[in-house]
Coordinates of C-alpha atoms and ligand atoms in Angstrom, one line a residue:
Chain A
M28 CA -62.4 -18.3 -178.1
S29 CA -60.7 -17.1 -174.3
T30 CA -56.9 -17.0 -173.9
A31 CA -56.8 -19.8 -171.0
E32 CA -59.1 -22.1 -174.6
Q33 CA -56.5 -21.8 -177.2
G34 CA -53.8 -22.9 -174.6
Y35 CA -52.4 -19.3 -173.4
F36 CA -51.2 -18.8 -170.3
T37 CA -52.6 -16.2 -168.0
E38 CA -52.0 -15.7 -164.1
E39 CA -56.1 -16.1 -163.4
N40 CA -56.3 -19.3 -165.2
S41 CA -52.4 -21.1 -164.2
A42 CA -53.7 -24.0 -162.8
E43 CA -56.3 -24.8 -165.5
V44 CA -54.8 -23.7 -168.1
V45 CA -51.7 -26.4 -167.4
I46 CA -54.8 -29.1 -166.2
S47 CA -56.1 -29.0 -169.8
R48 CA -52.9 -30.4 -171.2
N49 CA -53.2 -33.5 -169.8
A50 CA -56.7 -34.5 -171.5
K51 CA -55.2 -37.2 -174.0
A52 CA -52.7 -38.9 -171.0
T53 CA -52.3 -42.8 -171.5
D54 CA -51.9 -43.0 -167.4
A55 CA -55.3 -41.9 -166.3
R56 CA -54.0 -42.2 -162.7
L57 CA -51.1 -40.1 -163.1
A58 CA -53.5 -37.2 -164.6
E59 CA -55.3 -37.1 -162.2
V60 CA -53.0 -37.0 -159.7
M61 CA -50.6 -34.3 -161.3
A62 CA -54.7 -31.9 -161.5
V63 CA -54.3 -32.0 -158.2
V64 CA -50.6 -31.1 -157.7
T65 CA -50.7 -28.2 -160.2
K66 CA -54.3 -27.2 -158.0
H67 CA -52.6 -26.6 -155.0
L68 CA -48.4 -25.9 -156.2
H69 CA -50.5 -22.8 -158.7
A70 CA -51.8 -22.0 -155.5
A71 CA -49.4 -22.3 -153.0
V72 CA -47.5 -19.4 -155.5
K73 CA -50.3 -17.0 -155.4
E74 CA -49.8 -17.3 -152.2
I75 CA -46.5 -16.9 -151.4
E76 CA -46.0 -14.6 -154.7
P77 CA -41.9 -15.5 -154.8
T78 CA -39.6 -13.0 -156.3
Q79 CA -37.3 -15.2 -158.3
E80 CA -34.4 -15.8 -156.1
E81 CA -36.8 -17.3 -154.2
W82 CA -38.2 -19.6 -156.5
F83 CA -34.5 -20.2 -157.6
E84 CA -33.8 -20.9 -153.9
A85 CA -36.2 -23.7 -154.1
I86 CA -35.5 -25.2 -157.1
K87 CA -31.7 -25.2 -155.7
F88 CA -33.6 -26.9 -152.2
L89 CA -34.8 -29.4 -154.4
T90 CA -32.1 -30.3 -156.2
E91 CA -30.1 -30.4 -153.1
V92 CA -32.2 -33.4 -152.0
G93 CA -31.8 -35.2 -154.6
H94 CA -27.8 -34.9 -154.9
T95 CA -28.0 -35.8 -150.9
C96 CA -29.6 -39.3 -151.9
N97 CA -27.7 -42.1 -152.6
D98 CA -28.1 -45.8 -151.4
W99 CA -28.1 -45.7 -147.9
R100 CA -29.5 -42.0 -147.1
Q101 CA -33.4 -40.8 -148.7
E102 CA -33.2 -37.0 -148.2
Y103 CA -36.4 -37.0 -149.9
I104 CA -38.2 -39.8 -147.4
L105 CA -36.7 -37.3 -144.9
L106 CA -37.8 -34.4 -146.5
S107 CA -41.7 -35.9 -146.6
D108 CA -41.5 -37.2 -142.9
S109 CA -40.5 -33.5 -141.5
L110 CA -43.0 -32.2 -143.4
G111 CA -45.4 -34.6 -141.9
V112 CA -46.3 -36.3 -145.3
S113 CA -45.2 -39.9 -144.3
M114 CA -47.3 -39.8 -141.7
L115 CA -50.2 -38.4 -143.7
V116 CA -49.7 -40.9 -145.8
D117 CA -49.6 -43.6 -143.9
A118 CA -52.8 -42.7 -141.7
I119 CA -55.0 -42.4 -145.0
N120 CA -53.9 -45.8 -145.6
N121 CA -54.4 -47.6 -142.2
R122 CA -57.9 -45.6 -140.8
K123 CA -58.4 -48.8 -138.3
P124 CA -62.0 -49.1 -136.8
S125 CA -62.8 -48.1 -133.3
G126 CA -61.3 -50.0 -130.5
A127 CA -58.6 -50.8 -132.7
S128 CA -54.6 -50.3 -131.6
E129 CA -53.3 -47.3 -134.2
S130 CA -49.9 -47.4 -137.2
T131 CA -47.7 -44.8 -136.9
V132 CA -44.5 -45.0 -139.7
L133 CA -42.4 -48.2 -140.0
G134 CA -39.1 -46.0 -140.1
P135 CA -35.9 -46.9 -141.5
F136 CA -34.1 -49.2 -139.6
H137 CA -36.4 -52.6 -140.2
V138 CA -34.5 -55.6 -140.5
P139 CA -36.7 -58.5 -142.7
D140 CA -34.7 -61.1 -141.0
A141 CA -34.7 -60.6 -137.5
P142 CA -34.9 -63.7 -136.1
E143 CA -37.5 -65.7 -133.8
L144 CA -36.7 -65.8 -130.2
P145 CA -38.4 -67.8 -127.5
M146 CA -41.1 -65.4 -125.5
G147 CA -39.0 -63.9 -122.7
S148 CA -35.9 -63.8 -124.1
D149 CA -33.9 -60.4 -123.6
I150 CA -33.2 -59.0 -127.2
C151 CA -30.3 -57.0 -125.5
L152 CA -27.2 -59.1 -126.0
D153 CA -24.1 -56.3 -125.2
Q154 CA -25.8 -55.7 -121.4
K155 CA -25.6 -52.2 -122.3
G156 CA -28.0 -49.5 -120.8
E157 CA -31.3 -50.0 -118.3
P158 CA -32.6 -53.5 -118.3
M159 CA -36.7 -52.9 -119.6
L160 CA -39.5 -55.5 -119.3
V161 CA -42.3 -55.0 -121.9
R162 CA -45.3 -57.3 -121.6
G163 CA -48.7 -56.7 -122.8
R164 CA -51.3 -58.9 -124.6
I165 CA -52.2 -58.8 -128.6
L166 CA -56.0 -59.0 -129.0
G167 CA -59.0 -58.6 -131.2
T168 CA -61.1 -56.1 -131.5
D169 CA -63.9 -58.1 -130.3
G170 CA -61.5 -58.2 -126.5
Q171 CA -60.6 -62.0 -127.3
P172 CA -56.7 -63.0 -127.3
V173 CA -55.1 -63.4 -130.6
S174 CA -53.3 -66.1 -130.8
G175 CA -50.6 -66.6 -133.2
A176 CA -50.2 -63.6 -133.4
K177 CA -46.1 -63.1 -135.1
I178 CA -44.8 -59.9 -132.8
D179 CA -41.2 -58.1 -134.8
V180 CA -39.7 -55.4 -132.8
W181 CA -36.6 -53.5 -132.9
Q182 CA -35.0 -50.6 -130.9
A183 CA -32.7 -48.6 -130.5
N184 CA -29.7 -48.5 -127.7
D185 CA -29.4 -46.4 -124.6
E186 CA -27.5 -44.4 -127.1
G187 CA -29.7 -44.0 -129.5
F188 CA -28.6 -46.2 -132.2
Y189 CA -29.6 -48.8 -133.9
D190 CA -27.4 -52.0 -135.0
V191 CA -27.8 -51.1 -138.4
Q192 CA -25.8 -47.7 -137.8
Q193 CA -23.1 -49.3 -135.8
K194 CA -22.6 -52.6 -136.9
G195 CA -19.7 -53.4 -135.4
L196 CA -20.1 -52.2 -132.0
Q197 CA -23.3 -53.6 -131.7
P198 CA -23.8 -57.3 -132.3
D199 CA -25.5 -58.1 -135.0
F200 CA -29.6 -58.0 -134.6
N201 CA -28.7 -56.0 -131.3
L202 CA -32.6 -55.0 -129.8
R203 CA -34.1 -57.1 -132.2
G204 CA -36.3 -60.1 -132.1
V205 CA -39.5 -61.8 -133.6
F206 CA -42.3 -63.4 -130.9
R207 CA -45.2 -65.6 -131.2
T208 CA -48.5 -65.4 -128.9
G209 CA -49.5 -68.8 -128.0
A210 CA -53.5 -68.9 -126.9
D211 CA -53.4 -66.9 -124.7
G212 CA -51.9 -63.7 -126.7
T213 CA -49.4 -62.2 -123.9
Y214 CA -46.5 -61.3 -124.9
H215 CA -43.2 -60.3 -122.7
F216 CA -39.7 -59.9 -123.9
K217 CA -36.9 -57.9 -122.1
G218 CA -34.6 -55.2 -123.7
V219 CA -33.3 -51.7 -122.8
K220 CA -34.9 -48.3 -122.0
P221 CA -34.5 -46.8 -125.2
K222 CA -33.3 -43.1 -126.1
F223 CA -34.5 -40.1 -128.0
Y224 CA -32.2 -40.0 -131.6
P225 CA -31.8 -37.1 -134.3
I226 CA -33.4 -38.0 -137.8
P227 CA -29.8 -37.4 -140.1
D228 CA -29.3 -33.5 -139.7
D229 CA -25.9 -32.8 -141.6
G230 CA -28.0 -32.5 -145.0
P231 CA -30.7 -29.8 -146.5
V232 CA -33.4 -31.2 -144.6
G233 CA -31.9 -30.4 -141.2
R234 CA -31.0 -27.2 -142.6
M235 CA -33.6 -26.6 -143.0
L236 CA -35.4 -27.6 -139.9
E237 CA -31.9 -25.6 -138.3
K238 CA -33.9 -22.3 -140.4
L239 CA -37.1 -23.3 -139.2
G240 CA -36.4 -23.7 -135.5
R241 CA -36.8 -27.2 -135.0
H242 CA -34.9 -30.0 -133.7
P243 CA -33.6 -33.5 -135.4
Y244 CA -34.9 -35.5 -132.2
R245 CA -37.5 -38.6 -132.3
P246 CA -38.5 -39.7 -128.6
A247 CA -38.2 -42.9 -127.0
H248 CA -40.0 -45.8 -128.9
L249 CA -40.0 -49.1 -129.8
H250 CA -40.6 -50.0 -133.2
Y251 CA -44.0 -52.6 -133.7
I252 CA -45.0 -55.3 -136.9
L253 CA -48.0 -56.7 -135.9
E254 CA -48.8 -59.7 -138.3
A255 CA -51.7 -62.7 -137.9
D256 CA -53.9 -64.6 -139.8
E257 CA -57.2 -63.0 -140.3
F258 CA -56.0 -60.2 -139.0
E259 CA -55.1 -56.3 -140.3
T260 CA -51.1 -56.2 -140.1
L261 CA -50.3 -53.3 -137.7
I262 CA -46.7 -50.9 -137.8
T263 CA -46.6 -49.0 -134.9
H264 CA -44.2 -47.5 -132.3
I265 CA -45.1 -47.3 -128.3
F266 CA -43.8 -44.2 -126.5
D267 CA -42.0 -43.5 -123.8
P268 CA -43.8 -39.7 -122.3
D269 CA -42.0 -38.5 -120.2
D270 CA -39.1 -37.7 -123.4
P271 CA -37.9 -35.2 -124.2
Y272 CA -39.2 -34.9 -127.1
I273 CA -42.7 -36.3 -126.6
H274 CA -44.4 -33.0 -128.0
S275 CA -42.3 -32.6 -130.4
D276 CA -41.2 -36.0 -132.5
A277 CA -39.5 -34.6 -135.8
V278 CA -41.3 -36.9 -138.1
F279 CA -44.5 -36.0 -136.1
G280 CA -45.4 -39.9 -135.8
V281 CA -46.3 -39.5 -131.8
K282 CA -50.1 -39.9 -131.6
E283 CA -52.2 -40.2 -127.8
S284 CA -52.5 -43.5 -128.1
L285 CA -49.1 -44.5 -128.6
L286 CA -48.0 -43.3 -125.5
A287 CA -47.2 -46.3 -123.1
T288 CA -46.2 -46.3 -119.5
F289 CA -42.1 -46.7 -118.5
E290 CA -42.6 -47.8 -114.4
K291 CA -39.2 -47.9 -112.8
V292 CA -39.3 -51.3 -110.8
E293 CA -37.3 -50.8 -107.7
D294 CA -39.5 -53.2 -105.0
A295 CA -36.6 -56.8 -104.6
A296 CA -39.6 -59.3 -105.1
R297 CA -40.9 -57.6 -108.0
V298 CA -37.1 -57.4 -109.2
K299 CA -36.8 -60.8 -108.4
A300 CA -39.7 -62.5 -109.6
A301 CA -38.7 -60.9 -113.3
G302 CA -35.5 -62.1 -113.3
F303 CA -33.4 -59.1 -112.8
D304 CA -30.5 -58.2 -110.4
G305 CA -31.3 -55.0 -109.5
P306 CA -34.1 -51.4 -110.6
Y307 CA -35.5 -51.9 -114.0
F308 CA -38.1 -50.4 -116.1
E309 CA -41.8 -52.2 -116.5
V310 CA -43.4 -51.1 -119.6
V311 CA -47.1 -52.5 -120.0
H312 CA -49.0 -52.2 -123.1
D313 CA -51.6 -54.2 -125.3
F314 CA -52.4 -54.7 -128.7
V315 CA -55.9 -54.4 -130.2
L316 CA -55.6 -56.1 -134.1
A317 CA -58.7 -54.3 -136.5
P318 CA -60.0 -57.5 -138.3
A319 CA -58.4 -58.4 -141.6
A320 CA -60.6 -56.3 -144.8
Chain B
M18 CA -55.4 -29.6 -123.9
S19 CA -56.2 -31.2 -127.7
T20 CA -53.9 -33.8 -129.3
A21 CA -52.9 -31.4 -131.9
E22 CA -51.8 -28.5 -129.8
Q23 CA -49.5 -31.7 -127.4
G24 CA -47.5 -31.7 -130.6
Y25 CA -49.5 -35.2 -131.5
F26 CA -50.1 -36.0 -134.8
T27 CA -53.7 -36.1 -136.1
E28 CA -55.3 -36.9 -139.7
E29 CA -57.4 -34.0 -139.1
N30 CA -55.4 -31.6 -138.1
S31 CA -52.5 -33.0 -140.2
A32 CA -50.9 -29.4 -141.3
E33 CA -51.5 -27.5 -138.4
V34 CA -49.6 -29.5 -136.6
V35 CA -46.8 -29.3 -138.7
I36 CA -46.7 -25.7 -139.4
S37 CA -47.2 -25.5 -135.5
R38 CA -43.5 -26.7 -135.2
N39 CA -42.2 -23.3 -136.5
A40 CA -42.8 -21.4 -134.0
K41 CA -39.3 -19.9 -133.3
A42 CA -38.3 -19.5 -136.7
T43 CA -35.3 -18.0 -137.1
D44 CA -35.7 -17.4 -140.8
A45 CA -39.2 -15.4 -140.6
R46 CA -40.5 -15.9 -144.4
L47 CA -39.3 -19.5 -144.9
A48 CA -41.4 -20.2 -141.6
E49 CA -43.7 -18.4 -144.0
V50 CA -43.4 -20.0 -147.0
M51 CA -42.9 -23.6 -145.5
A52 CA -46.7 -22.5 -143.8
V53 CA -48.3 -22.3 -147.0
V54 CA -46.3 -24.7 -149.0
T55 CA -47.1 -27.3 -146.3
K56 CA -51.2 -26.4 -146.2
H57 CA -51.4 -27.0 -149.7
L58 CA -49.6 -30.2 -150.4
H59 CA -50.9 -31.8 -147.2
A60 CA -54.2 -30.0 -148.6
A61 CA -52.9 -32.0 -152.1
V62 CA -52.2 -35.5 -149.8
K63 CA -55.6 -35.0 -148.7
E64 CA -57.5 -35.3 -151.7
I65 CA -55.4 -37.6 -153.6
E66 CA -55.8 -40.5 -150.8
P67 CA -51.6 -42.1 -152.6
T68 CA -51.8 -45.6 -151.5
Q69 CA -48.0 -46.3 -149.9
E70 CA -46.3 -47.8 -153.4
E71 CA -47.8 -43.8 -155.0
W72 CA -46.3 -41.7 -152.6
F73 CA -42.9 -43.9 -153.1
E74 CA -42.9 -43.7 -157.1
A75 CA -43.6 -40.0 -156.0
I76 CA -40.0 -39.9 -153.5
K77 CA -38.2 -41.4 -156.6
F78 CA -39.2 -39.8 -158.8
L79 CA -38.3 -36.8 -157.1
T80 CA -35.2 -38.4 -156.3
E81 CA -34.7 -39.1 -159.9
V82 CA -35.2 -35.4 -161.3
G83 CA -32.4 -34.5 -158.7
H84 CA -30.3 -37.1 -159.8
T85 CA -31.0 -35.5 -163.5
C86 CA -29.5 -32.6 -162.4
N87 CA -25.8 -31.2 -163.1
D88 CA -24.0 -27.8 -164.7
W89 CA -25.6 -27.9 -167.8
R90 CA -28.5 -29.7 -166.9
Q91 CA -31.8 -28.7 -164.4
E92 CA -34.2 -31.4 -164.8
Y93 CA -36.0 -29.1 -161.8
I94 CA -36.2 -26.1 -163.2
L95 CA -37.8 -28.2 -166.7
L96 CA -40.5 -29.2 -164.3
S97 CA -41.1 -25.8 -163.0
D98 CA -41.4 -24.3 -166.8
S99 CA -43.3 -27.5 -167.7
L100 CA -45.9 -27.4 -164.6
G101 CA -46.8 -24.1 -165.4
V102 CA -44.7 -23.1 -162.6
S103 CA -41.7 -20.8 -164.2
M104 CA -44.5 -18.5 -166.4
L105 CA -46.9 -18.0 -162.7
V106 CA -43.4 -16.7 -161.4
D107 CA -42.3 -14.4 -163.8
A108 CA -46.3 -13.4 -164.1
I109 CA -46.5 -12.4 -160.3
N110 CA -43.0 -10.4 -160.5
N111 CA -44.2 -8.9 -163.7
R112 CA -47.1 -7.3 -163.7
K113 CA -47.0 -4.4 -166.3
P114 CA -49.3 -1.6 -166.3
S115 CA -51.9 -0.9 -169.2
G116 CA -50.1 -0.8 -172.1
A117 CA -47.1 -2.0 -171.9
S118 CA -45.8 -5.2 -173.6
E119 CA -46.3 -8.3 -171.4
S120 CA -43.3 -10.7 -170.0
T121 CA -42.5 -14.5 -170.7
V122 CA -40.1 -16.4 -169.4
L123 CA -36.1 -15.8 -170.0
G124 CA -35.0 -19.8 -170.8
P125 CA -32.0 -21.7 -170.1
F126 CA -30.3 -20.0 -173.5
H127 CA -29.1 -16.5 -173.1
V128 CA -25.8 -15.3 -173.2
P129 CA -24.2 -12.2 -171.7
D130 CA -21.7 -10.8 -174.3
A131 CA -23.2 -10.8 -177.1
P132 CA -22.0 -8.7 -179.8
E133 CA -23.5 -5.1 -180.0
L134 CA -23.8 -4.6 -183.9
P135 CA -25.5 -1.8 -186.3
M136 CA -28.6 -1.0 -186.5
G137 CA -30.0 -3.7 -189.2
S138 CA -27.2 -6.2 -189.4
D139 CA -28.0 -10.5 -190.0
I140 CA -27.5 -11.7 -186.9
C141 CA -27.7 -15.0 -188.8
L142 CA -23.9 -16.1 -189.8
D143 CA -24.4 -18.8 -191.5
Q144 CA -26.8 -18.3 -194.3
K145 CA -28.6 -21.2 -193.0
G146 CA -33.2 -20.5 -193.6
E147 CA -35.0 -18.6 -194.6
P148 CA -34.5 -14.7 -194.4
M149 CA -36.2 -12.5 -192.3
L150 CA -36.4 -8.7 -191.5
V151 CA -37.5 -8.0 -187.8
R152 CA -38.7 -4.6 -187.1
G153 CA -40.2 -1.7 -184.7
R154 CA -40.1 0.7 -182.8
I155 CA -39.5 0.8 -178.6
L156 CA -42.1 3.4 -177.2
G157 CA -42.9 4.2 -173.7
T158 CA -46.6 3.7 -172.2
D159 CA -47.2 7.5 -173.4
G160 CA -46.5 6.1 -177.3
Q161 CA -43.2 8.2 -177.2
P162 CA -40.1 6.6 -178.6
V163 CA -37.7 5.4 -176.1
S164 CA -33.7 6.9 -177.5
G165 CA -31.1 4.5 -176.2
A166 CA -33.1 1.4 -175.9
K167 CA -30.4 -1.9 -175.7
I168 CA -32.0 -4.4 -177.7
D169 CA -30.6 -7.4 -177.4
V170 CA -32.3 -10.2 -179.4
W171 CA -31.7 -14.8 -179.2
Q172 CA -33.4 -17.3 -181.6
A173 CA -32.8 -20.7 -182.4
N174 CA -31.5 -21.2 -186.4
D175 CA -34.2 -23.3 -189.1
E176 CA -33.3 -26.6 -187.3
G177 CA -34.8 -25.3 -183.6
F178 CA -31.1 -25.7 -182.5
Y179 CA -29.4 -22.4 -180.8
D180 CA -25.8 -22.2 -181.2
V181 CA -24.5 -22.8 -177.7
Q182 CA -26.1 -26.1 -178.2
Q183 CA -24.0 -26.8 -181.6
K184 CA -20.5 -25.1 -180.9
G185 CA -18.4 -26.1 -183.2
L186 CA -21.7 -26.6 -185.8
Q187 CA -22.8 -22.9 -185.6
P188 CA -20.5 -19.8 -185.3
D189 CA -20.3 -18.9 -182.2
F190 CA -22.5 -16.0 -181.7
N191 CA -24.8 -17.1 -184.1
L192 CA -28.3 -15.5 -183.8
R193 CA -27.2 -13.1 -181.2
G194 CA -26.5 -9.8 -181.0
V195 CA -27.8 -6.3 -179.2
F196 CA -28.8 -3.5 -181.2
R197 CA -29.3 0.0 -179.8
T198 CA -32.2 2.4 -181.0
G199 CA -31.6 6.3 -181.7
A200 CA -33.9 8.8 -181.2
D201 CA -36.8 7.9 -183.3
G202 CA -37.1 4.5 -180.9
T203 CA -36.9 2.1 -183.7
Y204 CA -35.4 -1.2 -184.4
H205 CA -33.9 -3.2 -187.5
F206 CA -32.6 -6.2 -188.2
K207 CA -32.2 -9.5 -190.3
G208 CA -32.2 -13.0 -188.8
V209 CA -33.8 -16.4 -190.1
K210 CA -37.4 -17.8 -189.3
P211 CA -37.0 -19.8 -186.4
K212 CA -38.4 -23.3 -186.0
F213 CA -40.1 -24.9 -183.1
Y214 CA -38.1 -27.1 -180.5
P215 CA -38.3 -29.9 -178.0
I216 CA -37.7 -28.8 -173.9
P217 CA -34.6 -32.1 -172.9
D218 CA -37.2 -34.8 -172.9
D219 CA -35.3 -37.7 -172.6
G220 CA -34.8 -37.2 -168.7
P221 CA -38.0 -38.1 -165.6
V222 CA -39.7 -34.5 -167.2
G223 CA -40.1 -35.7 -170.3
R224 CA -41.3 -39.4 -168.9
M225 CA -43.8 -37.2 -167.3
L226 CA -45.2 -35.4 -170.0
E227 CA -45.7 -38.7 -172.4
K228 CA -47.5 -40.2 -169.7
L229 CA -49.3 -37.6 -169.1
G230 CA -50.0 -37.8 -173.4
R231 CA -48.0 -33.9 -173.6
H232 CA -45.2 -33.2 -176.3
P233 CA -42.3 -31.3 -175.4
Y234 CA -42.0 -28.2 -178.3
R235 CA -42.0 -25.3 -177.7
P236 CA -43.5 -22.8 -180.7
A237 CA -41.0 -21.0 -182.8
H238 CA -40.1 -17.6 -181.0
L239 CA -37.5 -14.6 -180.7
H240 CA -36.3 -14.0 -177.5
Y241 CA -36.0 -10.2 -175.8
I242 CA -33.9 -8.5 -173.2
L243 CA -34.9 -4.5 -173.8
E244 CA -33.2 -2.1 -171.3
A245 CA -33.5 1.5 -170.7
D246 CA -32.7 4.2 -167.9
E247 CA -36.5 5.1 -166.5
F248 CA -37.5 2.3 -167.5
E249 CA -38.9 -1.4 -166.5
T250 CA -36.5 -3.9 -167.9
L251 CA -38.7 -6.2 -170.5
I252 CA -38.0 -9.8 -170.5
T253 CA -39.8 -11.7 -173.3
H254 CA -40.6 -13.5 -176.4
I255 CA -42.3 -13.3 -179.9
F256 CA -44.2 -16.2 -181.3
D257 CA -45.5 -17.2 -185.0
P258 CA -49.1 -17.7 -184.5
D259 CA -48.4 -20.0 -187.2
D260 CA -46.6 -22.3 -185.8
P261 CA -48.0 -25.9 -185.3
Y262 CA -47.2 -25.9 -181.2
I263 CA -48.9 -21.9 -180.5
H264 CA -51.4 -23.4 -178.6
S265 CA -49.4 -26.3 -176.8
D266 CA -46.2 -24.8 -175.8
A267 CA -44.4 -27.4 -173.7
V268 CA -43.9 -24.0 -170.8
F269 CA -46.5 -22.3 -171.6
G270 CA -44.5 -18.7 -172.4
V271 CA -47.3 -18.3 -175.1
K272 CA -49.5 -15.0 -174.5
E273 CA -51.9 -13.5 -176.9
S274 CA -49.8 -10.4 -177.4
L275 CA -47.1 -11.8 -177.9
L276 CA -48.6 -13.1 -181.3
A277 CA -46.1 -11.3 -184.6
T278 CA -47.1 -11.6 -187.7
F279 CA -44.7 -13.3 -189.9
E280 CA -45.8 -11.9 -193.4
K281 CA -44.3 -13.7 -196.4
V282 CA -43.3 -11.2 -199.1
E283 CA -42.2 -11.8 -202.5
D284 CA -42.3 -8.6 -204.3
A285 CA -39.8 -7.8 -206.2
A286 CA -39.5 -4.4 -205.3
R287 CA -39.6 -5.2 -201.8
V288 CA -37.4 -7.8 -201.6
K289 CA -34.7 -5.2 -203.1
A290 CA -35.2 -2.1 -200.4
A291 CA -35.0 -4.7 -198.0
G292 CA -31.7 -6.1 -199.5
F293 CA -32.7 -9.5 -199.8
D294 CA -32.0 -11.2 -203.1
G295 CA -35.5 -13.4 -202.7
P296 CA -38.4 -14.2 -200.8
Y297 CA -38.1 -12.9 -197.1
F298 CA -40.5 -13.2 -193.7
E299 CA -41.2 -9.9 -192.3
V300 CA -42.4 -9.7 -188.3
V301 CA -43.4 -5.7 -187.5
H302 CA -43.5 -5.4 -183.9
D303 CA -43.7 -1.9 -181.5
F304 CA -42.7 -2.7 -177.4
V305 CA -44.0 -0.6 -175.3
L306 CA -41.6 -0.1 -172.0
A307 CA -43.2 -0.1 -168.5
P308 CA -41.9 3.1 -166.8
A309 CA -39.6 2.3 -163.8
A310 CA -41.2 2.0 -160.7
Ligands
LIG16 CU1 -54.0 -25.8 -152.0
LIG17 FE1 -36.9 -44.9 -135.1
LIG18 FE1 -36.2 -20.5 -177.1

């Protein structure tokens, strides 16, 4: 019997020895997951060859990330986000058929009970920022309009804050709304041009980003959840391609297909037709929903 | 320019996109470490293909491991220990020349200021358990005795507890001692036959072990730190090969070369010569120190 078969540790067979201990697991999926985790974890340690001090630094970092989590702050999700893991899990769970719009991460600022508004409403309740008109169509992969689609939209204000981050400062449900498409599948609503904002960077993840020469900003975006009978729910954003951080989203949420255009409209006739009293940004973006499985 | 070069996330290039963000890192070693971590982390996620719910279970587990850490409990070290990572880091940092004794993990129960005792002393201060005589030699890889070697030894009692775990119940410094070799390099001291004991299993790591069908026990052992001028310090254990958990140490600390023999001595002449008044266990083990680099 080899030392590994006896259960004895060797540097060479370290992962195999650890994995072999799970032979009597009661949770088969956990055993499968831990076998993969153990294999890649040991491979990483063998490649890094950490000193004992570096290993203990890692232990302290993971502990501090845990200690930073509380009822309203989830530093492990921030770590997952900032290492691209959240986007990877999103991608794995949302592989779309050709032609369908792509997903991106939900983010922490969705509120489930935003009010349903008449199509065309202005979701900006405090008249702050540069006015914006967003419009487009909700389509199936067959190109047909989707009737009765529920469009749940939310965005940060012109200073990069969501209403829930500025309770008392912003009106409740500012820059949030739910709309429902008619037979032609079109939608339109008013808001304000969004601004980039940082993920919380005053904790261990922020300090890690700083040492890695990375900034904590997410480029300006609008969040969407699109739901319709007989279609897969789509959780996504659209992004401002002219944002300074468009190529370096701190959480890797940008995909090329999610770039919208933010056209500045100054033509008096168009301004009047859109119901504004001065220049505004017009964002035209269609979404294509995948059929339900 | 490809989407990856633009910094946009794709499922295929996920790890490369994340790693490319560290180009301006101020901490070059951290960037090197995080590149390896990111590569293996993304590989693991791609192999596991977790659902969103499974990913969130992992986030909650890591958070709970962090929340279980306090001034006297380090659950992340337990996690590292129970996944064999602590032993792997130990092995990487303690590759020994041929013929030298092997290392194993330090463990959490070392006390730096244990008393230096005359050679032959009994470190068992409460007369509990089966008596044991431990003896052997400290040698160099050239086979020559090491004079003036400091032997720092500590062990659990016959119920599997260290003194620091039973303050008030066990005398202070029970089953700990520091000895120094003379010119012949020999050592001997008395103690009690140690017993297996569990790592703390009332937290998230213990619950993980249970789902994996693993027990939390470490087989009976004696801890050593051996220090001598011109030699590498050796941190190791010796183990009882007849322990029920010898093939399944919860922290993977056992190596074949660290198995000692615990001989039960009942012969009256030997009992008398050893200074006991009844049967005892005799453990004979030599240690070979590697020359200092
Ligand atoms: Cu790997
Ligand atoms: Fe957002
Ligand atoms: Fe121990």
